[in-house]
Amino acid sequence: MRHDPLELAQTNALFQLRRALATTTQGKETGATLASISVAYRVLALCALLREADSNRFGELLCKAGQARLHLLERATTGLQVSPRAMAASNDVGFLASLAAGDLPTARRIAALSPNTPTPGWEDEEDFIFFHCLHRMVHPTSEEAGLRPILTRWRQLEADNPSPFFQVCASLMENESSRFQAAFTQMLDARQTLMREYRKQLNFDRELYATEGKVYINGLALLRLAESRGLPGREHDVLIPRLALLSSFKPLPEHAWREP
């Protein structure tokens, strides 16, 4: 019997979420549990969009993914033991979920508490620097003094072959609309190529492909960031359906993530 991978993804994410939330209400909160809550909300957001065509629920669940990440970072400052893997900036799905939802206040709070250096053993500098750059970029313009050296270092890391991600971030810093549009298109092309190659791998995950492979949350996050900086948006793209763009940010209670 062949099951719908999107339905399975939704069922499994909801089970994971309820189990993790039950753990937190029992006073057994851990970094791994909070990280899993953030992941589950992001998957459920994609399922709400793709299975139910509910753009409002999509945005709400993305906001909750961000709230869970913020709570993890706040608890880490008050003594909660969080593994390096869970703390690593490039393993954070909540920050970009917040941005994709248009929840800039939460994204800024996450950025302020996120690591300022790569996490040894869990991420290399090239993976880290993309997130670090965005962390600086979500702050008001007056706080971007350190952004140019980050981009300079990123350019050095990529030598003579700057990635679309670098080009997107550089164009955002300079508020260059035409350059951003071209780099963004290249980034989507690279994502499509990556997904095609992923389908050929032995560890291909049908549920992952049915969710993250169909809607590019990171791309949507970058569009929202561009719009917040005054650059014109895009109507829709491959991997960023029009319905995802219809979602509008509505502030949630601070601990809304504790209820599915």
PDB file of C-alpha atoms in Angstrom:
ATOM      1  CA  MET A   1       0.000   0.000   0.000  1.00  0.00           C
ATOM      2  CA  ARG A   2       1.441   3.350  -1.075  1.00  0.00           C
ATOM      3  CA  HIS A   3       0.930   6.229   1.353  1.00  0.00           C
ATOM      4  CA  ASP A   4       0.871   9.936   0.576  1.00  0.00           C
ATOM      5  CA  PRO A   5       4.256  11.244   1.796  1.00  0.00           C
ATOM      6  CA  LEU A   6       2.772  14.644   2.605  1.00  0.00           C
ATOM      7  CA  GLU A   7       0.100  13.069   4.797  1.00  0.00           C
ATOM      8  CA  LEU A   8       2.752  10.944   6.499  1.00  0.00           C
ATOM      9  CA  ALA A   9       4.919  14.002   7.076  1.00  0.00           C
ATOM     10  CA  GLN A  10       2.017  15.795   8.732  1.00  0.00           C
ATOM     11  CA  THR A  11       1.083  12.804  10.891  1.00  0.00           C
ATOM     12  CA  ASN A  12       4.652  12.193  12.023  1.00  0.00           C
ATOM     13  CA  ALA A  13       5.365  15.870  12.714  1.00  0.00           C
ATOM     14  CA  LEU A  14       2.202  16.217  14.788  1.00  0.00           C
ATOM     15  CA  PHE A  15       3.106  13.111  16.801  1.00  0.00           C
ATOM     16  CA  GLN A  16       6.622  14.431  17.365  1.00  0.00           C
ATOM     17  CA  LEU A  17       5.278  17.834  18.370  1.00  0.00           C
ATOM     18  CA  ARG A  18       2.737  16.512  20.884  1.00  0.00           C
ATOM     19  CA  ARG A  19       5.309  14.222  22.473  1.00  0.00           C
ATOM     20  CA  ALA A  20       7.834  17.042  22.782  1.00  0.00           C
ATOM     21  CA  LEU A  21       5.294  19.508  24.170  1.00  0.00           C
ATOM     22  CA  ALA A  22       4.214  16.942  26.763  1.00  0.00           C
ATOM     23  CA  THR A  23       7.846  16.656  27.847  1.00  0.00           C
ATOM     24  CA  THR A  24       8.132  20.412  28.336  1.00  0.00           C
ATOM     25  CA  THR A  25       4.948  20.590  30.415  1.00  0.00           C
ATOM     26  CA  GLN A  26       6.372  17.870  32.679  1.00  0.00           C
ATOM     27  CA  GLY A  27       9.359  20.073  33.468  1.00  0.00           C
ATOM     28  CA  LYS A  28      11.754  17.928  31.428  1.00  0.00           C
ATOM     29  CA  GLU A  29      12.686  20.581  28.886  1.00  0.00           C
ATOM     30  CA  THR A  30      15.907  19.928  26.957  1.00  0.00           C
ATOM     31  CA  GLY A  31      17.666  21.625  24.087  1.00  0.00           C
ATOM     32  CA  ALA A  32      16.979  18.642  21.834  1.00  0.00           C
ATOM     33  CA  THR A  33      13.280  18.714  22.713  1.00  0.00           C
ATOM     34  CA  LEU A  34      12.956  22.413  21.935  1.00  0.00           C
ATOM     35  CA  ALA A  35      14.847  21.983  18.670  1.00  0.00           C
ATOM     36  CA  SER A  36      12.486  19.165  17.658  1.00  0.00           C
ATOM     37  CA  ILE A  37       9.481  21.399  18.400  1.00  0.00           C
ATOM     38  CA  SER A  38      10.818  24.038  16.036  1.00  0.00           C
ATOM     39  CA  VAL A  39      11.359  21.454  13.291  1.00  0.00           C
ATOM     40  CA  ALA A  40       7.886  19.972  13.772  1.00  0.00           C
ATOM     41  CA  TYR A  41       6.176  23.351  13.501  1.00  0.00           C
ATOM     42  CA  ARG A  42       8.051  24.133  10.295  1.00  0.00           C
ATOM     43  CA  VAL A  43       6.991  20.810   8.737  1.00  0.00           C
ATOM     44  CA  LEU A  44       3.394  21.338   9.855  1.00  0.00           C
ATOM     45  CA  ALA A  45       3.445  24.820   8.331  1.00  0.00           C
ATOM     46  CA  LEU A  46       4.426  23.350   4.978  1.00  0.00           C
ATOM     47  CA  CYS A  47       1.708  20.715   5.274  1.00  0.00           C
ATOM     48  CA  ALA A  48      -0.895  23.391   6.058  1.00  0.00           C
ATOM     49  CA  LEU A  49       0.087  25.174   2.871  1.00  0.00           C
ATOM     50  CA  LEU A  50       0.459  22.160   0.583  1.00  0.00           C
ATOM     51  CA  ARG A  51      -2.346  19.904   1.888  1.00  0.00           C
ATOM     52  CA  GLU A  52      -4.890  22.444   3.091  1.00  0.00           C
ATOM     53  CA  ALA A  53      -4.039  25.569   1.066  1.00  0.00           C
ATOM     54  CA  ASP A  54      -4.265  27.533   4.334  1.00  0.00           C
ATOM     55  CA  SER A  55      -1.891  30.478   4.064  1.00  0.00           C
ATOM     56  CA  ASN A  56      -2.885  31.924   7.442  1.00  0.00           C
ATOM     57  CA  ARG A  57      -2.190  28.658   9.261  1.00  0.00           C
ATOM     58  CA  PHE A  58       1.059  28.395   7.316  1.00  0.00           C
ATOM     59  CA  GLY A  59       2.199  31.748   8.681  1.00  0.00           C
ATOM     60  CA  GLU A  60       1.031  30.986  12.212  1.00  0.00           C
ATOM     61  CA  LEU A  61       2.939  27.704  12.389  1.00  0.00           C
ATOM     62  CA  LEU A  62       6.090  29.311  11.000  1.00  0.00           C
ATOM     63  CA  CYS A  63       5.831  31.912  13.759  1.00  0.00           C
ATOM     64  CA  LYS A  64       5.605  29.130  16.335  1.00  0.00           C
ATOM     65  CA  ALA A  65       8.718  27.475  14.897  1.00  0.00           C
ATOM     66  CA  GLY A  66      10.537  30.743  15.485  1.00  0.00           C
ATOM     67  CA  GLN A  67       9.134  31.141  18.992  1.00  0.00           C
ATOM     68  CA  ALA A  68      10.402  27.688  19.957  1.00  0.00           C
ATOM     69  CA  ARG A  69      13.903  28.556  18.723  1.00  0.00           C
ATOM     70  CA  LEU A  70      13.845  31.826  20.630  1.00  0.00           C
ATOM     71  CA  HIS A  71      12.810  30.001  23.799  1.00  0.00           C
ATOM     72  CA  LEU A  72      15.697  27.547  23.360  1.00  0.00           C
ATOM     73  CA  LEU A  73      18.193  30.406  23.071  1.00  0.00           C
ATOM     74  CA  GLU A  74      16.715  32.238  26.047  1.00  0.00           C
ATOM     75  CA  ARG A  75      16.829  29.101  28.187  1.00  0.00           C
ATOM     76  CA  ALA A  76      20.446  28.526  27.137  1.00  0.00           C
ATOM     77  CA  THR A  77      21.311  31.878  28.725  1.00  0.00           C
ATOM     78  CA  THR A  78      19.727  30.806  32.020  1.00  0.00           C
ATOM     79  CA  GLY A  79      21.473  27.476  32.438  1.00  0.00           C
ATOM     80  CA  LEU A  80      19.743  24.968  30.165  1.00  0.00           C
ATOM     81  CA  GLN A  81      22.328  22.570  28.759  1.00  0.00           C
ATOM     82  CA  VAL A  82      22.051  22.716  24.972  1.00  0.00           C
ATOM     83  CA  SER A  83      24.191  20.524  22.738  1.00  0.00           C
ATOM     84  CA  PRO A  84      26.521  22.177  20.218  1.00  0.00           C
ATOM     85  CA  ARG A  85      24.452  20.641  17.436  1.00  0.00           C
ATOM     86  CA  ALA A  86      21.250  22.260  18.699  1.00  0.00           C
ATOM     87  CA  MET A  87      22.971  25.616  19.222  1.00  0.00           C
ATOM     88  CA  ALA A  88      24.660  25.768  15.799  1.00  0.00           C
ATOM     89  CA  ALA A  89      23.324  28.656  13.744  1.00  0.00           C
ATOM     90  CA  SER A  90      23.181  26.618  10.538  1.00  0.00           C
ATOM     91  CA  ASN A  91      21.004  23.977  12.262  1.00  0.00           C
ATOM     92  CA  ASP A  92      18.446  26.622  13.226  1.00  0.00           C
ATOM     93  CA  VAL A  93      15.194  26.210  11.277  1.00  0.00           C
ATOM     94  CA  GLY A  94      13.302  28.679  13.465  1.00  0.00           C
ATOM     95  CA  PHE A  95      15.104  31.881  12.488  1.00  0.00           C
ATOM     96  CA  LEU A  96      14.318  31.544   8.795  1.00  0.00           C
ATOM     97  CA  ALA A  97      10.799  30.366   9.649  1.00  0.00           C
ATOM     98  CA  SER A  98      10.270  33.643  11.529  1.00  0.00           C
ATOM     99  CA  LEU A  99      11.579  35.639   8.599  1.00  0.00           C
ATOM    100  CA  ALA A 100       9.429  33.695   6.134  1.00  0.00           C
ATOM    101  CA  ALA A 101       6.374  34.465   8.271  1.00  0.00           C
ATOM    102  CA  GLY A 102       7.282  38.154   8.334  1.00  0.00           C
ATOM    103  CA  ASP A 103       7.831  37.997  12.099  1.00  0.00           C
ATOM    104  CA  LEU A 104      10.786  40.386  12.214  1.00  0.00           C
ATOM    105  CA  PRO A 105      10.552  41.048  15.978  1.00  0.00           C
ATOM    106  CA  THR A 106      11.117  37.362  16.781  1.00  0.00           C
ATOM    107  CA  ALA A 107      13.772  37.015  14.077  1.00  0.00           C
ATOM    108  CA  ARG A 108      15.673  39.954  15.583  1.00  0.00           C
ATOM    109  CA  ARG A 109      15.530  38.467  19.064  1.00  0.00           C
ATOM    110  CA  ILE A 110      16.791  35.131  17.739  1.00  0.00           C
ATOM    111  CA  ALA A 111      19.612  36.900  15.902  1.00  0.00           C
ATOM    112  CA  ALA A 112      20.676  38.758  19.044  1.00  0.00           C
ATOM    113  CA  LEU A 113      21.027  35.497  21.011  1.00  0.00           C
ATOM    114  CA  SER A 114      22.550  33.336  18.267  1.00  0.00           C
ATOM    115  CA  PRO A 115      26.225  32.269  18.264  1.00  0.00           C
ATOM    116  CA  ASN A 116      28.698  34.739  16.770  1.00  0.00           C
ATOM    117  CA  THR A 117      31.168  32.067  15.672  1.00  0.00           C
ATOM    118  CA  PRO A 118      30.867  28.654  13.977  1.00  0.00           C
ATOM    119  CA  THR A 119      30.147  25.753  16.313  1.00  0.00           C
ATOM    120  CA  PRO A 120      33.229  23.487  16.294  1.00  0.00           C
ATOM    121  CA  GLY A 121      32.496  20.008  15.045  1.00  0.00           C
ATOM    122  CA  TRP A 122      29.026  20.823  13.744  1.00  0.00           C
ATOM    123  CA  GLU A 123      29.329  23.480  11.072  1.00  0.00           C
ATOM    124  CA  ASP A 124      32.020  24.938   8.873  1.00  0.00           C
ATOM    125  CA  GLU A 125      32.530  28.643   8.376  1.00  0.00           C
ATOM    126  CA  GLU A 126      30.862  28.713   4.962  1.00  0.00           C
ATOM    127  CA  ASP A 127      27.611  27.277   6.353  1.00  0.00           C
ATOM    128  CA  PHE A 128      27.717  29.528   9.404  1.00  0.00           C
ATOM    129  CA  ILE A 129      28.458  32.773   7.610  1.00  0.00           C
ATOM    130  CA  PHE A 130      25.196  32.791   5.626  1.00  0.00           C
ATOM    131  CA  PHE A 131      23.174  32.740   8.838  1.00  0.00           C
ATOM    132  CA  HIS A 132      25.516  35.142  10.606  1.00  0.00           C
ATOM    133  CA  CYS A 133      25.125  37.595   7.753  1.00  0.00           C
ATOM    134  CA  LEU A 134      21.329  37.416   7.958  1.00  0.00           C
ATOM    135  CA  HIS A 135      21.463  37.809  11.737  1.00  0.00           C
ATOM    136  CA  ARG A 136      23.196  41.154  11.247  1.00  0.00           C
ATOM    137  CA  MET A 137      20.940  42.125   8.381  1.00  0.00           C
ATOM    138  CA  VAL A 138      17.662  41.850  10.290  1.00  0.00           C
ATOM    139  CA  HIS A 139      18.767  44.619  12.628  1.00  0.00           C
ATOM    140  CA  PRO A 140      18.045  48.269  11.789  1.00  0.00           C
ATOM    141  CA  THR A 141      20.450  49.848   9.305  1.00  0.00           C
ATOM    142  CA  SER A 142      22.279  51.698  12.071  1.00  0.00           C
ATOM    143  CA  GLU A 143      23.451  48.352  13.489  1.00  0.00           C
ATOM    144  CA  GLU A 144      24.962  47.011  10.244  1.00  0.00           C
ATOM    145  CA  ALA A 145      28.450  48.419  10.774  1.00  0.00           C
ATOM    146  CA  GLY A 146      29.916  44.927  11.076  1.00  0.00           C
ATOM    147  CA  LEU A 147      28.174  43.510   8.017  1.00  0.00           C
ATOM    148  CA  ARG A 148      30.670  44.543   5.345  1.00  0.00           C
ATOM    149  CA  PRO A 149      33.624  42.691   6.959  1.00  0.00           C
ATOM    150  CA  ILE A 150      31.435  39.576   7.156  1.00  0.00           C
ATOM    151  CA  LEU A 151      30.675  39.790   3.445  1.00  0.00           C
ATOM    152  CA  THR A 152      34.354  40.393   2.698  1.00  0.00           C
ATOM    153  CA  ARG A 153      35.280  37.255   4.632  1.00  0.00           C
ATOM    154  CA  TRP A 154      32.524  35.286   2.897  1.00  0.00           C
ATOM    155  CA  ARG A 155      33.824  36.402  -0.487  1.00  0.00           C
ATOM    156  CA  GLN A 156      37.301  35.201   0.495  1.00  0.00           C
ATOM    157  CA  LEU A 157      35.949  31.798   1.503  1.00  0.00           C
ATOM    158  CA  GLU A 158      34.311  31.314  -1.868  1.00  0.00           C
ATOM    159  CA  ALA A 159      37.368  32.515  -3.793  1.00  0.00           C
ATOM    160  CA  ASP A 160      36.589  32.952  -7.489  1.00  0.00           C
ATOM    161  CA  ASN A 161      33.168  31.315  -7.403  1.00  0.00           C
ATOM    162  CA  PRO A 162      30.742  33.390  -5.307  1.00  0.00           C
ATOM    163  CA  SER A 163      27.553  31.475  -4.546  1.00  0.00           C
ATOM    164  CA  PRO A 164      24.034  32.766  -5.257  1.00  0.00           C
ATOM    165  CA  PHE A 165      23.592  33.040  -1.474  1.00  0.00           C
ATOM    166  CA  PHE A 166      26.508  35.461  -1.258  1.00  0.00           C
ATOM    167  CA  GLN A 167      25.195  37.431  -4.227  1.00  0.00           C
ATOM    168  CA  VAL A 168      21.735  37.657  -2.676  1.00  0.00           C
ATOM    169  CA  CYS A 169      23.080  38.912   0.649  1.00  0.00           C
ATOM    170  CA  ALA A 170      25.493  41.370  -0.983  1.00  0.00           C
ATOM    171  CA  SER A 171      22.703  42.819  -3.111  1.00  0.00           C
ATOM    172  CA  LEU A 172      20.489  43.137  -0.038  1.00  0.00           C
ATOM    173  CA  MET A 173      23.158  45.067   1.826  1.00  0.00           C
ATOM    174  CA  GLU A 174      23.538  47.480  -1.088  1.00  0.00           C
ATOM    175  CA  ASN A 175      19.760  47.562  -1.754  1.00  0.00           C
ATOM    176  CA  GLU A 176      20.397  46.772  -5.431  1.00  0.00           C
ATOM    177  CA  SER A 177      17.068  45.551  -6.758  1.00  0.00           C
ATOM    178  CA  SER A 178      18.115  44.254 -10.190  1.00  0.00           C
ATOM    179  CA  ARG A 179      21.133  42.439  -8.768  1.00  0.00           C
ATOM    180  CA  PHE A 180      18.965  40.900  -6.055  1.00  0.00           C
ATOM    181  CA  GLN A 181      16.408  39.656  -8.580  1.00  0.00           C
ATOM    182  CA  ALA A 182      19.100  38.022 -10.722  1.00  0.00           C
ATOM    183  CA  ALA A 183      20.865  36.430  -7.742  1.00  0.00           C
ATOM    184  CA  PHE A 184      17.565  35.215  -6.301  1.00  0.00           C
ATOM    185  CA  THR A 185      16.703  33.479  -9.570  1.00  0.00           C
ATOM    186  CA  GLN A 186      20.127  31.799  -9.559  1.00  0.00           C
ATOM    187  CA  MET A 187      19.542  30.665  -5.980  1.00  0.00           C
ATOM    188  CA  LEU A 188      16.214  29.060  -6.922  1.00  0.00           C
ATOM    189  CA  ASP A 189      17.872  27.336  -9.885  1.00  0.00           C
ATOM    190  CA  ALA A 190      20.554  25.966  -7.554  1.00  0.00           C
ATOM    191  CA  ARG A 191      17.872  24.718  -5.165  1.00  0.00           C
ATOM    192  CA  GLN A 192      16.055  22.902  -7.963  1.00  0.00           C
ATOM    193  CA  THR A 193      19.292  21.259  -9.064  1.00  0.00           C
ATOM    194  CA  LEU A 194      19.987  20.186  -5.492  1.00  0.00           C
ATOM    195  CA  MET A 195      16.513  18.658  -5.177  1.00  0.00           C
ATOM    196  CA  ARG A 196      16.903  16.758  -8.450  1.00  0.00           C
ATOM    197  CA  GLU A 197      20.187  15.313  -7.241  1.00  0.00           C
ATOM    198  CA  TYR A 198      18.686  14.506  -3.842  1.00  0.00           C
ATOM    199  CA  ARG A 199      16.026  12.314  -5.464  1.00  0.00           C
ATOM    200  CA  LYS A 200      18.789  10.060  -6.819  1.00  0.00           C
ATOM    201  CA  GLN A 201      20.407   9.450  -3.435  1.00  0.00           C
ATOM    202  CA  LEU A 202      20.034   6.207  -1.509  1.00  0.00           C
ATOM    203  CA  ASN A 203      18.956   8.120   1.606  1.00  0.00           C
ATOM    204  CA  PHE A 204      16.174   9.947  -0.263  1.00  0.00           C
ATOM    205  CA  ASP A 205      13.375  10.833   2.172  1.00  0.00           C
ATOM    206  CA  ARG A 206       9.957  11.070   0.501  1.00  0.00           C
ATOM    207  CA  GLU A 207       8.455  13.026   3.380  1.00  0.00           C
ATOM    208  CA  LEU A 208      11.255  15.576   3.372  1.00  0.00           C
ATOM    209  CA  TYR A 209      10.979  15.992  -0.386  1.00  0.00           C
ATOM    210  CA  ALA A 210       7.188  16.373  -0.184  1.00  0.00           C
ATOM    211  CA  THR A 211       7.585  19.328   2.192  1.00  0.00           C
ATOM    212  CA  GLU A 212      10.938  21.130   2.059  1.00  0.00           C
ATOM    213  CA  GLY A 213      11.420  19.994  -1.530  1.00  0.00           C
ATOM    214  CA  LYS A 214       8.242  21.729  -2.712  1.00  0.00           C
ATOM    215  CA  VAL A 215       8.406  25.095  -0.934  1.00  0.00           C
ATOM    216  CA  TYR A 216      11.701  26.853  -0.312  1.00  0.00           C
ATOM    217  CA  ILE A 217      11.275  28.443   3.110  1.00  0.00           C
ATOM    218  CA  ASN A 218      14.759  29.962   3.022  1.00  0.00           C
ATOM    219  CA  GLY A 219      13.935  31.661  -0.261  1.00  0.00           C
ATOM    220  CA  LEU A 220      10.666  32.998   1.115  1.00  0.00           C
ATOM    221  CA  ALA A 221      12.564  34.307   4.141  1.00  0.00           C
ATOM    222  CA  LEU A 222      14.966  36.208   1.896  1.00  0.00           C
ATOM    223  CA  LEU A 223      12.046  37.703  -0.033  1.00  0.00           C
ATOM    224  CA  ARG A 224      10.477  38.917   3.206  1.00  0.00           C
ATOM    225  CA  LEU A 225      13.802  40.395   4.284  1.00  0.00           C
ATOM    226  CA  ALA A 226      14.171  42.154   0.931  1.00  0.00           C
ATOM    227  CA  GLU A 227      10.679  43.615   1.245  1.00  0.00           C
ATOM    228  CA  SER A 228      11.462  44.857   4.759  1.00  0.00           C
ATOM    229  CA  ARG A 229      14.432  46.715   3.296  1.00  0.00           C
ATOM    230  CA  GLY A 230      12.330  48.399   0.630  1.00  0.00           C
ATOM    231  CA  LEU A 231      13.128  46.190  -2.359  1.00  0.00           C
ATOM    232  CA  PRO A 232      10.207  45.209  -4.609  1.00  0.00           C
ATOM    233  CA  GLY A 233       8.828  41.721  -4.091  1.00  0.00           C
ATOM    234  CA  ARG A 234       8.064  38.997  -6.616  1.00  0.00           C
ATOM    235  CA  GLU A 235       4.616  37.686  -7.485  1.00  0.00           C
ATOM    236  CA  HIS A 236       5.586  34.020  -7.254  1.00  0.00           C
ATOM    237  CA  ASP A 237       8.371  31.650  -8.226  1.00  0.00           C
ATOM    238  CA  VAL A 238       9.165  28.010  -8.653  1.00  0.00           C
ATOM    239  CA  LEU A 239       9.405  26.668  -5.071  1.00  0.00           C
ATOM    240  CA  ILE A 240       7.670  29.791  -3.707  1.00  0.00           C
ATOM    241  CA  PRO A 241       3.981  29.462  -4.619  1.00  0.00           C
ATOM    242  CA  ARG A 242       1.680  32.457  -4.700  1.00  0.00           C
ATOM    243  CA  LEU A 243      -0.267  31.087  -1.733  1.00  0.00           C
ATOM    244  CA  ALA A 244       2.843  31.274   0.453  1.00  0.00           C
ATOM    245  CA  LEU A 245       3.188  34.958  -0.384  1.00  0.00           C
ATOM    246  CA  LEU A 246      -0.407  35.640   0.662  1.00  0.00           C
ATOM    247  CA  SER A 247       0.386  34.848   4.270  1.00  0.00           C
ATOM    248  CA  SER A 248       0.440  38.043   6.344  1.00  0.00           C
ATOM    249  CA  PHE A 249       2.089  38.339   9.744  1.00  0.00           C
ATOM    250  CA  LYS A 250      -0.219  38.504  12.744  1.00  0.00           C
ATOM    251  CA  PRO A 251       1.521  38.734  16.144  1.00  0.00           C
ATOM    252  CA  LEU A 252       0.967  35.727  18.393  1.00  0.00           C
ATOM    253  CA  PRO A 253       1.084  35.556  22.190  1.00  0.00           C
ATOM    254  CA  GLU A 254       4.682  35.049  23.300  1.00  0.00           C
ATOM    255  CA  HIS A 255       4.178  31.444  24.388  1.00  0.00           C
ATOM    256  CA  ALA A 256       1.790  30.411  21.603  1.00  0.00           C
ATOM    257  CA  TRP A 257       4.261  27.689  20.621  1.00  0.00           C
ATOM    258  CA  ARG A 258       3.231  25.686  23.701  1.00  0.00           C
ATOM    259  CA  GLU A 259      -0.116  24.838  22.041  1.00  0.00           C
ATOM    260  CA  PRO A 260      -0.262  23.099  18.603  1.00  0.00           C
TER     261      PRO A 260
END
